[in-house]
Amino acid sequence: MKMTDSIYKISPVILQNLYISLYGAYWKNRRYGGCFLQKIEEYKLHEAYSEKEWENYQEIELRNLLKYTFKNVPFYQQKYSDEGFKLNDFENFKLADLKSLPILEKEDLRKYGKNLLLSKSKDKGKFYSSSGSTGTPIEVYLSKKMHQSWSALYEVRVRNWANLNFNAPRAMIGGRRVLQNTKLNPPYFRYNYFEKQAYFSAYHISKDTTIDYVLELEKVKSEYLVGYAMSIYLLAKNINNLKINAPKLKAVLTSSEKLTKHMRETIELAFKCKVFDAYSGIEACGLISENEFGELLFSPDSGILEVINKKGESSKLGEVGEVISTGFLNYDQPLIRYRIGDQVILEKNQKTKSGVNFPKIKEIYGRNEDVIVGNDGREMVRFHGVFINIDGLIMAQVLQISYTQIVIKLVVDSTYNINSEKQIITRIKSQLSGINVTIKYVEALENTKNGKYKAVISKLKNE
């Protein structure tokens, strides 16, 4: 929608809905055309696999991936050759041998993602960025076939497990800036007619706007709500506190942030339905999703999930470990043993109530961020796009000191342009009005006790 962005910003709501609908038509074809329906049937058949069948499946997929990347992806050609591997070493490669391969770091993806990590035989595709909420965004190359395969997996293991399908009308709360100003004026959504999708703003949620959000949810007649876990929770909290009768939904699908027990109970009370949590990421190299029994399961046809401890060894069941992902679906920009930056705990008892032989997750330690509260009472946790396309930016952290004071800590390299300060400040103020923004340059950001750092920290007491 880049060509129409400037027009979109100054257009009336009816035209903005038209622009979003045209964009939605493009995405509907990109996601649900081509191999989408065929892949749905394949993924459904996989759910009957035994442990041995999954082992054979993953071993074959891994060998095919490694042979392809060794021949077609310059980064792996060089990396694996330096480690002493030859092409024929991957003919009989075992799952247990995977740990002998080097880990791919996020910095490798940032540095080589647009050149050496791309296949010489890649399909036509585009680069898609992460939100950039933690600094320099990740850019992932995705073809139509990849998008359709991934959409089919999401359909089977997320929507279908929640008794939904891609044709159902939906509401969404996400990071896209569908409302361009900070003023608290309804409507707080824009409508995509081709996908029957009402896209609600994540940046205008407050006690004062909650009734409008609820009335608008009733108006669009969505069957389910999908989006950022924290944004949906903040809306649900206000609904419950204000004793507003929200429409009963079939399900709420959460992602992107850690979903706590309290958040789940709050959302389920507000919308009178079950919450289904999921975890993946823009890299799309592994999918964890929740079934009807509340089990978090990793889809073995999305890739290989390794959970390792600080020594680089496999974590024991029941112990927290770092996620290392190998994706099976994206041959155009393959991610092999990719350190995605999150942690999980595998259940001690791996037997599932649903009977599928998928790895069972006890808990996901994903993004854990504080809530930023604006002067006008709105609450938000994400700062989508603030740090995108800032040259030389390595990492960033947003700190709220008071209702009117925000500090941005930046880690930068020699290519950083000091004029980018103005751009970052402008972007922050476009999401939160009436605040002062201070930029502070640091050599490194402090980690939390679990070895990770929080992208958003509030010194206020969030209720």
Short mmCIF file of C-alpha atoms in Angstrom, two decimals:
data_model
loop_
_atom_site.label_atom_id
_atom_site.label_comp_id
_atom_site.label_asym_id
_atom_site.label_seq_id
_atom_site.Cartn_x
_atom_site.Cartn_y
_atom_site.Cartn_z
CA MET A 1 0.00 0.00 0.00
CA LYS A 2 3.10 2.25 -0.23
CA MET A 3 1.89 4.14 -3.30
CA THR A 4 -1.34 5.15 -1.57
CA ASP A 5 0.03 5.80 1.94
CA SER A 6 0.19 9.57 1.56
CA ILE A 7 -3.31 9.67 0.02
CA TYR A 8 -4.66 7.29 2.67
CA LYS A 9 -3.57 9.55 5.52
CA ILE A 10 -5.64 12.50 4.30
CA SER A 11 -8.63 10.55 2.98
CA PRO A 12 -12.07 10.31 4.64
CA VAL A 13 -13.00 7.04 6.37
CA ILE A 14 -15.02 5.73 3.41
CA LEU A 15 -12.02 6.02 1.09
CA GLN A 16 -9.67 4.55 3.69
CA ASN A 17 -11.99 1.52 3.85
CA LEU A 18 -11.78 1.27 0.06
CA TYR A 19 -7.98 1.38 0.07
CA ILE A 20 -7.81 -1.26 2.80
CA SER A 21 -10.31 -3.45 0.94
CA LEU A 22 -8.24 -3.31 -2.25
CA TYR A 23 -5.17 -4.22 -0.21
CA GLY A 24 -7.24 -7.01 1.37
CA ALA A 25 -8.16 -8.38 -2.06
CA TYR A 26 -4.45 -8.63 -2.89
CA TRP A 27 -3.71 -10.41 0.37
CA LYS A 28 -6.65 -12.79 0.03
CA ASN A 29 -5.29 -13.99 -3.30
CA ARG A 30 -1.74 -14.14 -1.99
CA ARG A 31 -2.67 -16.17 1.09
CA TYR A 32 -5.54 -18.35 -0.11
CA GLY A 33 -4.82 -18.94 -3.78
CA GLY A 34 -2.43 -21.39 -5.42
CA CYS A 35 -1.49 -24.37 -3.25
CA PHE A 36 -3.48 -23.23 -0.17
CA LEU A 37 -6.32 -25.80 -0.33
CA GLN A 38 -3.97 -28.64 -1.31
CA LYS A 39 -1.69 -27.88 1.64
CA ILE A 40 -4.66 -27.87 4.03
CA GLU A 41 -5.40 -31.49 3.13
CA GLU A 42 -1.73 -32.46 3.54
CA TYR A 43 -1.47 -30.89 7.00
CA LYS A 44 -4.69 -32.55 8.15
CA LEU A 45 -3.35 -35.97 7.11
CA HIS A 46 -0.15 -35.36 9.06
CA GLU A 47 -2.07 -35.16 12.34
CA ALA A 48 -2.51 -38.96 12.27
CA TYR A 49 1.27 -39.57 12.12
CA SER A 50 2.91 -41.81 14.72
CA GLU A 51 6.13 -40.77 16.47
CA LYS A 52 8.12 -42.94 14.07
CA GLU A 53 6.36 -41.46 11.04
CA TRP A 54 7.18 -37.95 12.29
CA GLU A 55 10.81 -38.91 12.81
CA ASN A 56 11.03 -40.23 9.24
CA TYR A 57 9.21 -37.19 7.88
CA GLN A 58 11.46 -34.69 9.62
CA GLU A 59 14.61 -36.56 8.69
CA ILE A 60 13.68 -36.58 4.99
CA GLU A 61 12.68 -32.90 5.10
CA LEU A 62 15.92 -31.97 6.86
CA ARG A 63 18.08 -33.84 4.34
CA ASN A 64 16.28 -32.23 1.41
CA LEU A 65 16.65 -28.78 2.98
CA LEU A 66 20.35 -29.19 3.72
CA LYS A 67 21.18 -30.54 0.26
CA TYR A 68 19.25 -27.70 -1.36
CA THR A 69 20.85 -24.97 0.73
CA PHE A 70 24.35 -26.37 0.25
CA LYS A 71 23.86 -26.15 -3.52
CA ASN A 72 21.83 -22.94 -3.75
CA VAL A 73 22.41 -20.64 -0.76
CA PRO A 74 25.87 -18.98 -0.67
CA PHE A 75 25.80 -18.37 3.10
CA TYR A 76 25.39 -22.07 3.90
CA GLN A 77 27.73 -23.18 1.13
CA GLN A 78 30.53 -21.19 2.77
CA LYS A 79 29.51 -21.81 6.39
CA TYR A 80 29.14 -25.57 6.10
CA SER A 81 32.25 -25.94 3.93
CA ASP A 82 34.24 -24.07 6.58
CA GLU A 83 32.92 -26.59 9.12
CA GLY A 84 34.19 -29.46 6.96
CA PHE A 85 30.89 -30.61 5.46
CA LYS A 86 30.47 -31.86 1.90
CA LEU A 87 27.25 -32.33 -0.06
CA ASN A 88 27.22 -36.11 0.33
CA ASP A 89 27.41 -35.73 4.13
CA PHE A 90 23.74 -34.72 4.05
CA GLU A 91 22.52 -37.82 2.18
CA ASN A 92 22.13 -39.84 5.39
CA PHE A 93 21.97 -36.97 7.86
CA LYS A 94 20.10 -37.79 11.09
CA LEU A 95 18.04 -35.53 13.32
CA ALA A 96 20.60 -36.14 16.07
CA ASP A 97 23.30 -34.71 13.76
CA LEU A 98 21.58 -31.33 13.59
CA LYS A 99 23.43 -30.08 16.67
CA SER A 100 26.71 -30.40 14.73
CA LEU A 101 25.67 -27.50 12.49
CA PRO A 102 26.41 -23.88 13.52
CA ILE A 103 23.65 -21.66 14.93
CA LEU A 104 22.26 -18.86 12.74
CA GLU A 105 22.06 -15.61 14.69
CA LYS A 106 19.58 -12.77 14.14
CA GLU A 107 22.49 -10.53 13.25
CA ASP A 108 23.36 -12.97 10.43
CA LEU A 109 19.82 -12.61 9.09
CA ARG A 110 20.01 -8.81 9.34
CA LYS A 111 23.40 -8.70 7.62
CA TYR A 112 23.02 -11.37 4.93
CA GLY A 113 19.23 -11.73 4.58
CA LYS A 114 19.06 -9.75 1.34
CA ASN A 115 22.05 -11.36 -0.33
CA LEU A 116 23.98 -14.43 0.85
CA LEU A 117 21.03 -16.03 2.68
CA LEU A 118 18.84 -15.94 -0.43
CA SER A 119 18.59 -18.93 -2.73
CA LYS A 120 20.05 -18.54 -6.23
CA SER A 121 16.89 -20.33 -7.43
CA LYS A 122 14.39 -18.38 -5.34
CA ASP A 123 10.78 -17.90 -6.40
CA LYS A 124 9.45 -14.41 -7.02
CA GLY A 125 8.62 -12.83 -3.68
CA LYS A 126 8.93 -9.81 -1.40
CA PHE A 127 10.67 -8.80 1.81
CA TYR A 128 8.43 -8.38 4.87
CA SER A 129 9.60 -6.64 8.03
CA SER A 130 8.98 -7.39 11.67
CA SER A 131 7.59 -4.53 13.74
CA GLY A 132 11.06 -3.39 14.70
CA SER A 133 9.88 -3.04 18.31
CA THR A 134 13.25 -4.25 19.59
CA GLY A 135 15.54 -2.31 17.30
CA THR A 136 16.61 -3.08 13.74
CA PRO A 137 13.72 -5.02 12.14
CA ILE A 138 14.11 -8.49 10.70
CA GLU A 139 13.35 -8.67 6.97
CA VAL A 140 12.16 -12.03 5.70
CA TYR A 141 11.79 -12.99 2.04
CA LEU A 142 8.48 -14.73 1.31
CA SER A 143 7.14 -16.02 -2.00
CA LYS A 144 3.45 -16.58 -2.77
CA LYS A 145 3.92 -20.34 -2.38
CA MET A 146 5.50 -19.85 1.03
CA HIS A 147 2.67 -17.54 2.12
CA GLN A 148 0.06 -20.04 0.94
CA SER A 149 1.77 -22.96 2.68
CA TRP A 150 2.09 -21.01 5.91
CA SER A 151 -1.51 -19.77 5.67
CA ALA A 152 -2.70 -23.35 5.22
CA LEU A 153 -0.77 -24.44 8.30
CA TYR A 154 -2.28 -21.56 10.29
CA GLU A 155 -5.73 -22.52 9.00
CA VAL A 156 -5.40 -26.15 10.13
CA ARG A 157 -3.54 -25.70 13.41
CA VAL A 158 -4.94 -22.38 14.65
CA ARG A 159 -8.31 -21.53 13.13
CA ASN A 160 -9.57 -25.12 12.65
CA TRP A 161 -8.47 -26.11 16.16
CA ALA A 162 -10.62 -23.19 17.38
CA ASN A 163 -13.51 -24.44 15.19
CA LEU A 164 -13.11 -21.54 12.74
CA ASN A 165 -12.20 -21.15 9.07
CA PHE A 166 -10.68 -18.45 6.87
CA ASN A 167 -14.07 -17.43 5.43
CA ALA A 168 -15.46 -16.43 8.85
CA PRO A 169 -15.85 -12.65 9.50
CA ARG A 170 -13.17 -11.49 11.92
CA ALA A 171 -12.04 -8.51 13.93
CA MET A 172 -8.34 -7.83 14.45
CA ILE A 173 -6.26 -5.68 16.77
CA GLY A 174 -2.75 -5.41 15.40
CA GLY A 175 0.18 -3.13 14.75
CA ARG A 176 -0.81 -1.60 11.43
CA ARG A 177 -1.55 2.12 11.73
CA VAL A 178 -5.05 2.15 10.26
CA LEU A 179 -5.79 5.40 12.14
CA GLN A 180 -3.22 8.04 11.32
CA ASN A 181 -3.69 10.54 14.17
CA THR A 182 -3.54 10.42 17.94
CA LYS A 183 -6.99 11.98 18.47
CA LEU A 184 -9.54 9.82 20.27
CA ASN A 185 -12.35 10.03 17.73
CA PRO A 186 -14.37 7.02 16.52
CA PRO A 187 -14.59 4.92 14.45
CA TYR A 188 -11.53 3.05 15.74
CA PHE A 189 -11.44 0.49 12.93
CA ARG A 190 -11.23 0.32 9.15
CA TYR A 191 -13.02 -2.38 7.17
CA ASN A 192 -11.63 -4.83 4.60
CA TYR A 193 -14.71 -5.95 2.63
CA PHE A 194 -12.99 -8.71 0.65
CA GLU A 195 -11.89 -10.60 3.76
CA LYS A 196 -14.77 -9.49 6.02
CA GLN A 197 -12.13 -8.11 8.37
CA ALA A 198 -12.56 -5.19 10.76
CA TYR A 199 -9.06 -3.93 11.63
CA PHE A 200 -9.11 -2.11 14.99
CA SER A 201 -6.43 0.27 16.21
CA ALA A 202 -4.12 -0.98 18.95
CA TYR A 203 -3.20 2.63 19.78
CA HIS A 204 -6.53 4.14 20.87
CA ILE A 205 -7.65 1.75 23.62
CA SER A 206 -8.67 3.53 26.84
CA LYS A 207 -11.53 3.51 29.34
CA ASP A 208 -13.15 6.39 27.47
CA THR A 209 -13.02 4.66 24.08
CA THR A 210 -14.02 1.16 25.22
CA ILE A 211 -17.75 1.64 24.67
CA ASP A 212 -17.05 2.73 21.08
CA TYR A 213 -14.87 -0.34 20.48
CA VAL A 214 -17.69 -2.58 21.77
CA LEU A 215 -20.38 -0.86 19.70
CA GLU A 216 -18.17 -1.14 16.63
CA LEU A 217 -17.53 -4.84 17.31
CA GLU A 218 -21.29 -5.37 17.40
CA LYS A 219 -21.70 -3.40 14.18
CA VAL A 220 -19.25 -5.49 12.12
CA LYS A 221 -20.70 -8.83 13.38
CA SER A 222 -17.32 -10.55 13.59
CA GLU A 223 -17.34 -14.21 14.66
CA TYR A 224 -13.92 -14.05 16.30
CA LEU A 225 -11.20 -11.64 17.40
CA VAL A 226 -7.52 -12.07 16.58
CA GLY A 227 -4.41 -10.06 17.39
CA TYR A 228 -1.92 -8.86 19.99
CA ALA A 229 -2.49 -10.60 23.32
CA MET A 230 -1.83 -7.49 25.40
CA SER A 231 -4.00 -5.14 23.32
CA ILE A 232 -6.94 -7.55 23.46
CA TYR A 233 -6.42 -7.97 27.21
CA LEU A 234 -6.40 -4.20 27.78
CA LEU A 235 -9.70 -3.87 25.92
CA ALA A 236 -11.19 -6.83 27.80
CA LYS A 237 -10.06 -5.41 31.15
CA ASN A 238 -11.88 -2.17 30.45
CA ILE A 239 -15.00 -4.04 29.33
CA ASN A 240 -15.09 -5.99 32.61
CA ASN A 241 -14.28 -3.00 34.83
CA LEU A 242 -16.94 -0.87 33.17
CA LYS A 243 -19.43 -3.77 33.18
CA ILE A 244 -20.09 -3.39 29.45
CA ASN A 245 -21.90 -6.22 27.70
CA ALA A 246 -19.62 -7.11 24.78
CA PRO A 247 -20.74 -9.36 21.89
CA LYS A 248 -20.27 -13.10 22.46
CA LEU A 249 -17.60 -14.42 20.11
CA LYS A 250 -16.81 -17.96 18.95
CA ALA A 251 -13.15 -17.59 19.93
CA VAL A 252 -10.30 -15.16 20.54
CA LEU A 253 -6.95 -15.96 18.89
CA THR A 254 -3.94 -14.31 20.56
CA SER A 255 -0.31 -14.01 19.52
CA SER A 256 2.82 -11.82 19.60
CA GLU A 257 3.02 -11.41 23.41
CA LYS A 258 3.07 -13.69 26.40
CA LEU A 259 -0.47 -14.65 27.44
CA THR A 260 -0.75 -15.05 31.22
CA LYS A 261 -3.47 -16.96 33.09
CA HIS A 262 -4.93 -13.67 34.33
CA MET A 263 -5.00 -12.22 30.82
CA ARG A 264 -6.73 -15.34 29.50
CA GLU A 265 -9.40 -15.28 32.21
CA THR A 266 -10.03 -11.55 31.65
CA ILE A 267 -10.47 -11.99 27.89
CA GLU A 268 -12.69 -15.05 28.23
CA LEU A 269 -14.93 -13.23 30.72
CA ALA A 270 -15.30 -10.20 28.44
CA PHE A 271 -16.07 -12.06 25.22
CA LYS A 272 -17.72 -15.19 26.71
CA CYS A 273 -15.58 -17.62 24.71
CA LYS A 274 -12.35 -19.60 24.82
CA VAL A 275 -8.95 -18.05 24.08
CA PHE A 276 -6.58 -19.94 21.77
CA ASP A 277 -2.96 -18.82 21.98
CA ALA A 278 -0.34 -19.22 19.25
CA TYR A 279 3.33 -18.40 18.67
CA SER A 280 5.36 -18.11 15.49
CA GLY A 281 6.91 -14.84 14.27
CA ILE A 282 7.60 -13.13 10.96
CA GLU A 283 10.35 -15.69 10.29
CA ALA A 284 7.68 -18.45 10.03
CA CYS A 285 10.14 -21.21 10.91
CA GLY A 286 8.00 -22.91 13.55
CA LEU A 287 4.40 -22.85 14.79
CA ILE A 288 3.16 -23.45 18.34
CA SER A 289 -0.62 -23.39 18.73
CA GLU A 290 -3.27 -24.31 21.27
CA ASN A 291 -5.89 -27.03 20.78
CA GLU A 292 -9.35 -27.45 22.34
CA PHE A 293 -7.82 -29.12 25.41
CA GLY A 294 -5.63 -26.12 26.15
CA GLU A 295 -2.46 -27.95 25.05
CA LEU A 296 0.28 -25.89 23.38
CA LEU A 297 1.67 -28.06 20.58
CA PHE A 298 4.52 -27.56 18.12
CA SER A 299 3.70 -28.49 14.51
CA PRO A 300 6.50 -30.84 13.33
CA ASP A 301 5.70 -30.11 9.66
CA SER A 302 6.54 -26.43 10.20
CA GLY A 303 10.13 -27.29 11.09
CA ILE A 304 12.35 -28.65 13.84
CA LEU A 305 12.16 -27.30 17.39
CA GLU A 306 15.31 -27.53 19.49
CA VAL A 307 15.21 -26.42 23.12
CA ILE A 308 18.71 -25.93 24.49
CA ASN A 309 20.28 -24.84 27.78
CA LYS A 310 23.12 -22.38 28.35
CA LYS A 311 25.68 -25.09 27.54
CA GLY A 312 24.10 -25.65 24.13
CA GLU A 313 22.78 -29.06 25.16
CA SER A 314 19.17 -30.22 24.90
CA SER A 315 17.16 -28.99 27.87
CA LYS A 316 15.47 -31.58 30.03
CA LEU A 317 11.68 -31.88 29.95
CA GLY A 318 10.21 -29.44 32.44
CA GLU A 319 13.21 -27.08 32.30
CA VAL A 320 13.33 -23.72 30.54
CA GLY A 321 15.44 -23.59 27.40
CA GLU A 322 16.19 -21.40 24.42
CA VAL A 323 14.38 -22.02 21.14
CA ILE A 324 16.48 -22.91 18.09
CA SER A 325 14.33 -23.23 14.96
CA THR A 326 14.84 -24.88 11.60
CA GLY A 327 12.06 -24.00 9.17
CA PHE A 328 10.85 -26.44 6.50
CA LEU A 329 8.65 -24.14 4.40
CA ASN A 330 10.89 -21.32 3.17
CA TYR A 331 13.50 -22.55 0.68
CA ASP A 332 14.01 -19.04 -0.71
CA GLN A 333 15.59 -17.72 2.49
CA PRO A 334 16.16 -20.83 4.62
CA LEU A 335 16.62 -20.47 8.37
CA ILE A 336 18.56 -23.43 9.77
CA ARG A 337 19.25 -23.62 13.51
CA TYR A 338 18.02 -20.05 13.89
CA ARG A 339 18.22 -18.45 17.33
CA ILE A 340 14.81 -16.77 17.38
CA GLY A 341 15.30 -15.16 20.80
CA ASP A 342 12.56 -16.77 22.89
CA GLN A 343 12.41 -19.53 25.48
CA VAL A 344 10.01 -22.37 26.24
CA ILE A 345 9.49 -25.22 28.68
CA LEU A 346 8.63 -28.66 27.28
CA GLU A 347 6.04 -30.61 29.28
CA LYS A 348 7.39 -33.54 31.31
CA ASN A 349 4.41 -35.63 30.19
CA GLN A 350 4.45 -35.50 26.39
CA LYS A 351 1.26 -37.55 25.91
CA THR A 352 -1.49 -35.37 24.43
CA LYS A 353 -5.22 -35.49 25.17
CA SER A 354 -5.94 -34.95 21.50
CA GLY A 355 -3.87 -38.01 20.54
CA VAL A 356 -1.56 -36.18 18.09
CA ASN A 357 2.15 -36.88 18.40
CA PHE A 358 3.34 -33.28 18.55
CA PRO A 359 5.88 -31.88 21.02
CA LYS A 360 3.92 -30.43 23.94
CA ILE A 361 4.89 -27.06 25.42
CA LYS A 362 4.23 -26.16 29.05
CA GLU A 363 4.98 -22.45 28.73
CA ILE A 364 6.24 -19.92 26.18
CA TYR A 365 8.55 -17.17 27.38
CA GLY A 366 7.96 -14.79 24.50
CA ARG A 367 7.93 -11.02 24.57
CA ASN A 368 7.17 -9.77 28.06
CA GLU A 369 6.68 -6.03 27.97
CA ASP A 370 5.15 -3.38 30.21
CA VAL A 371 2.19 -1.23 29.26
CA ILE A 372 2.69 2.40 28.29
CA VAL A 373 -0.09 4.71 29.54
CA GLY A 374 -0.80 7.98 27.74
CA ASN A 375 -1.89 11.29 29.25
CA ASP A 376 -5.41 10.63 27.96
CA GLY A 377 -5.60 7.16 29.55
CA ARG A 378 -5.00 5.04 26.47
CA GLU A 379 -2.83 1.95 26.97
CA MET A 380 -0.47 0.31 24.51
CA VAL A 381 2.42 -2.13 24.49
CA ARG A 382 3.59 -2.13 20.89
CA PHE A 383 5.39 0.56 18.91
CA HIS A 384 4.97 -0.88 15.44
CA GLY A 385 7.16 0.77 12.85
CA VAL A 386 8.92 3.28 15.11
CA PHE A 387 12.35 1.77 14.45
CA ILE A 388 11.88 0.53 10.87
CA ASN A 389 14.36 1.81 8.26
CA ILE A 390 16.61 3.59 10.76
CA ASP A 391 20.15 3.05 9.41
CA GLY A 392 22.71 1.92 11.97
CA LEU A 393 20.19 1.11 14.70
CA ILE A 394 21.05 -2.15 16.45
CA MET A 395 18.68 -2.26 19.43
CA ALA A 396 16.15 0.01 21.09
CA GLN A 397 14.20 0.22 24.33
CA VAL A 398 11.23 2.42 25.26
CA LEU A 399 11.02 3.58 28.90
CA GLN A 400 8.09 5.50 30.37
CA ILE A 401 9.25 7.71 33.25
CA SER A 402 5.95 9.55 33.77
CA TYR A 403 2.71 10.21 31.92
CA THR A 404 4.51 12.94 29.98
CA GLN A 405 8.08 11.64 29.75
CA ILE A 406 9.41 8.87 27.47
CA VAL A 407 13.09 7.88 27.24
CA ILE A 408 14.36 5.92 24.22
CA LYS A 409 17.59 3.99 24.76
CA LEU A 410 19.43 3.26 21.52
CA VAL A 411 22.37 1.02 20.64
CA VAL A 412 23.79 2.18 17.30
CA ASP A 413 26.78 1.59 15.03
CA SER A 414 28.94 3.94 12.94
CA THR A 415 26.40 4.10 10.09
CA TYR A 416 23.74 5.69 12.30
CA ASN A 417 22.60 9.15 11.19
CA ILE A 418 22.04 11.58 14.07
CA ASN A 419 19.18 13.16 12.06
CA SER A 420 17.25 9.92 12.62
CA GLU A 421 16.56 11.17 16.15
CA LYS A 422 13.92 13.52 14.77
CA GLN A 423 12.32 10.70 12.82
CA ILE A 424 12.10 8.42 15.88
CA ILE A 425 10.70 11.21 18.06
CA THR A 426 8.12 12.13 15.42
CA ARG A 427 6.99 8.52 15.13
CA ILE A 428 6.65 8.12 18.91
CA LYS A 429 4.64 11.33 19.20
CA SER A 430 2.35 10.21 16.37
CA GLN A 431 1.26 7.35 18.66
CA LEU A 432 1.23 9.21 22.00
CA SER A 433 0.26 12.88 22.15
CA GLY A 434 1.33 15.35 24.84
CA ILE A 435 4.65 13.73 25.75
CA ASN A 436 8.32 14.68 25.86
CA VAL A 437 10.80 12.26 24.28
CA THR A 438 14.47 11.98 25.26
CA ILE A 439 16.99 9.93 23.27
CA LYS A 440 19.78 8.25 25.23
CA TYR A 441 22.64 6.41 23.51
CA VAL A 442 24.08 3.39 25.34
CA GLU A 443 26.64 0.70 24.57
CA ALA A 444 24.30 -2.13 25.59
CA LEU A 445 20.84 -2.74 27.06
CA GLU A 446 20.49 -4.48 30.41
CA ASN A 447 19.12 -8.01 30.38
CA THR A 448 16.46 -9.39 32.69
CA LYS A 449 17.14 -12.34 35.01
CA ASN A 450 16.29 -14.83 32.25
CA GLY A 451 18.96 -13.35 29.98
CA LYS A 452 16.59 -11.39 27.75
CA TYR A 453 15.80 -7.71 27.60
CA LYS A 454 12.44 -5.95 27.59
CA ALA A 455 11.71 -3.68 24.65
CA VAL A 456 9.12 -1.65 26.61
CA ILE A 457 9.50 -0.73 30.29
CA SER A 458 7.21 1.45 32.39
CA LYS A 459 8.25 3.07 35.67
CA LEU A 460 4.55 3.67 36.40
CA LYS A 461 2.47 1.21 38.34
CA ASN A 462 0.35 -0.48 35.69
CA GLU A 463 -2.97 -1.58 37.13
#
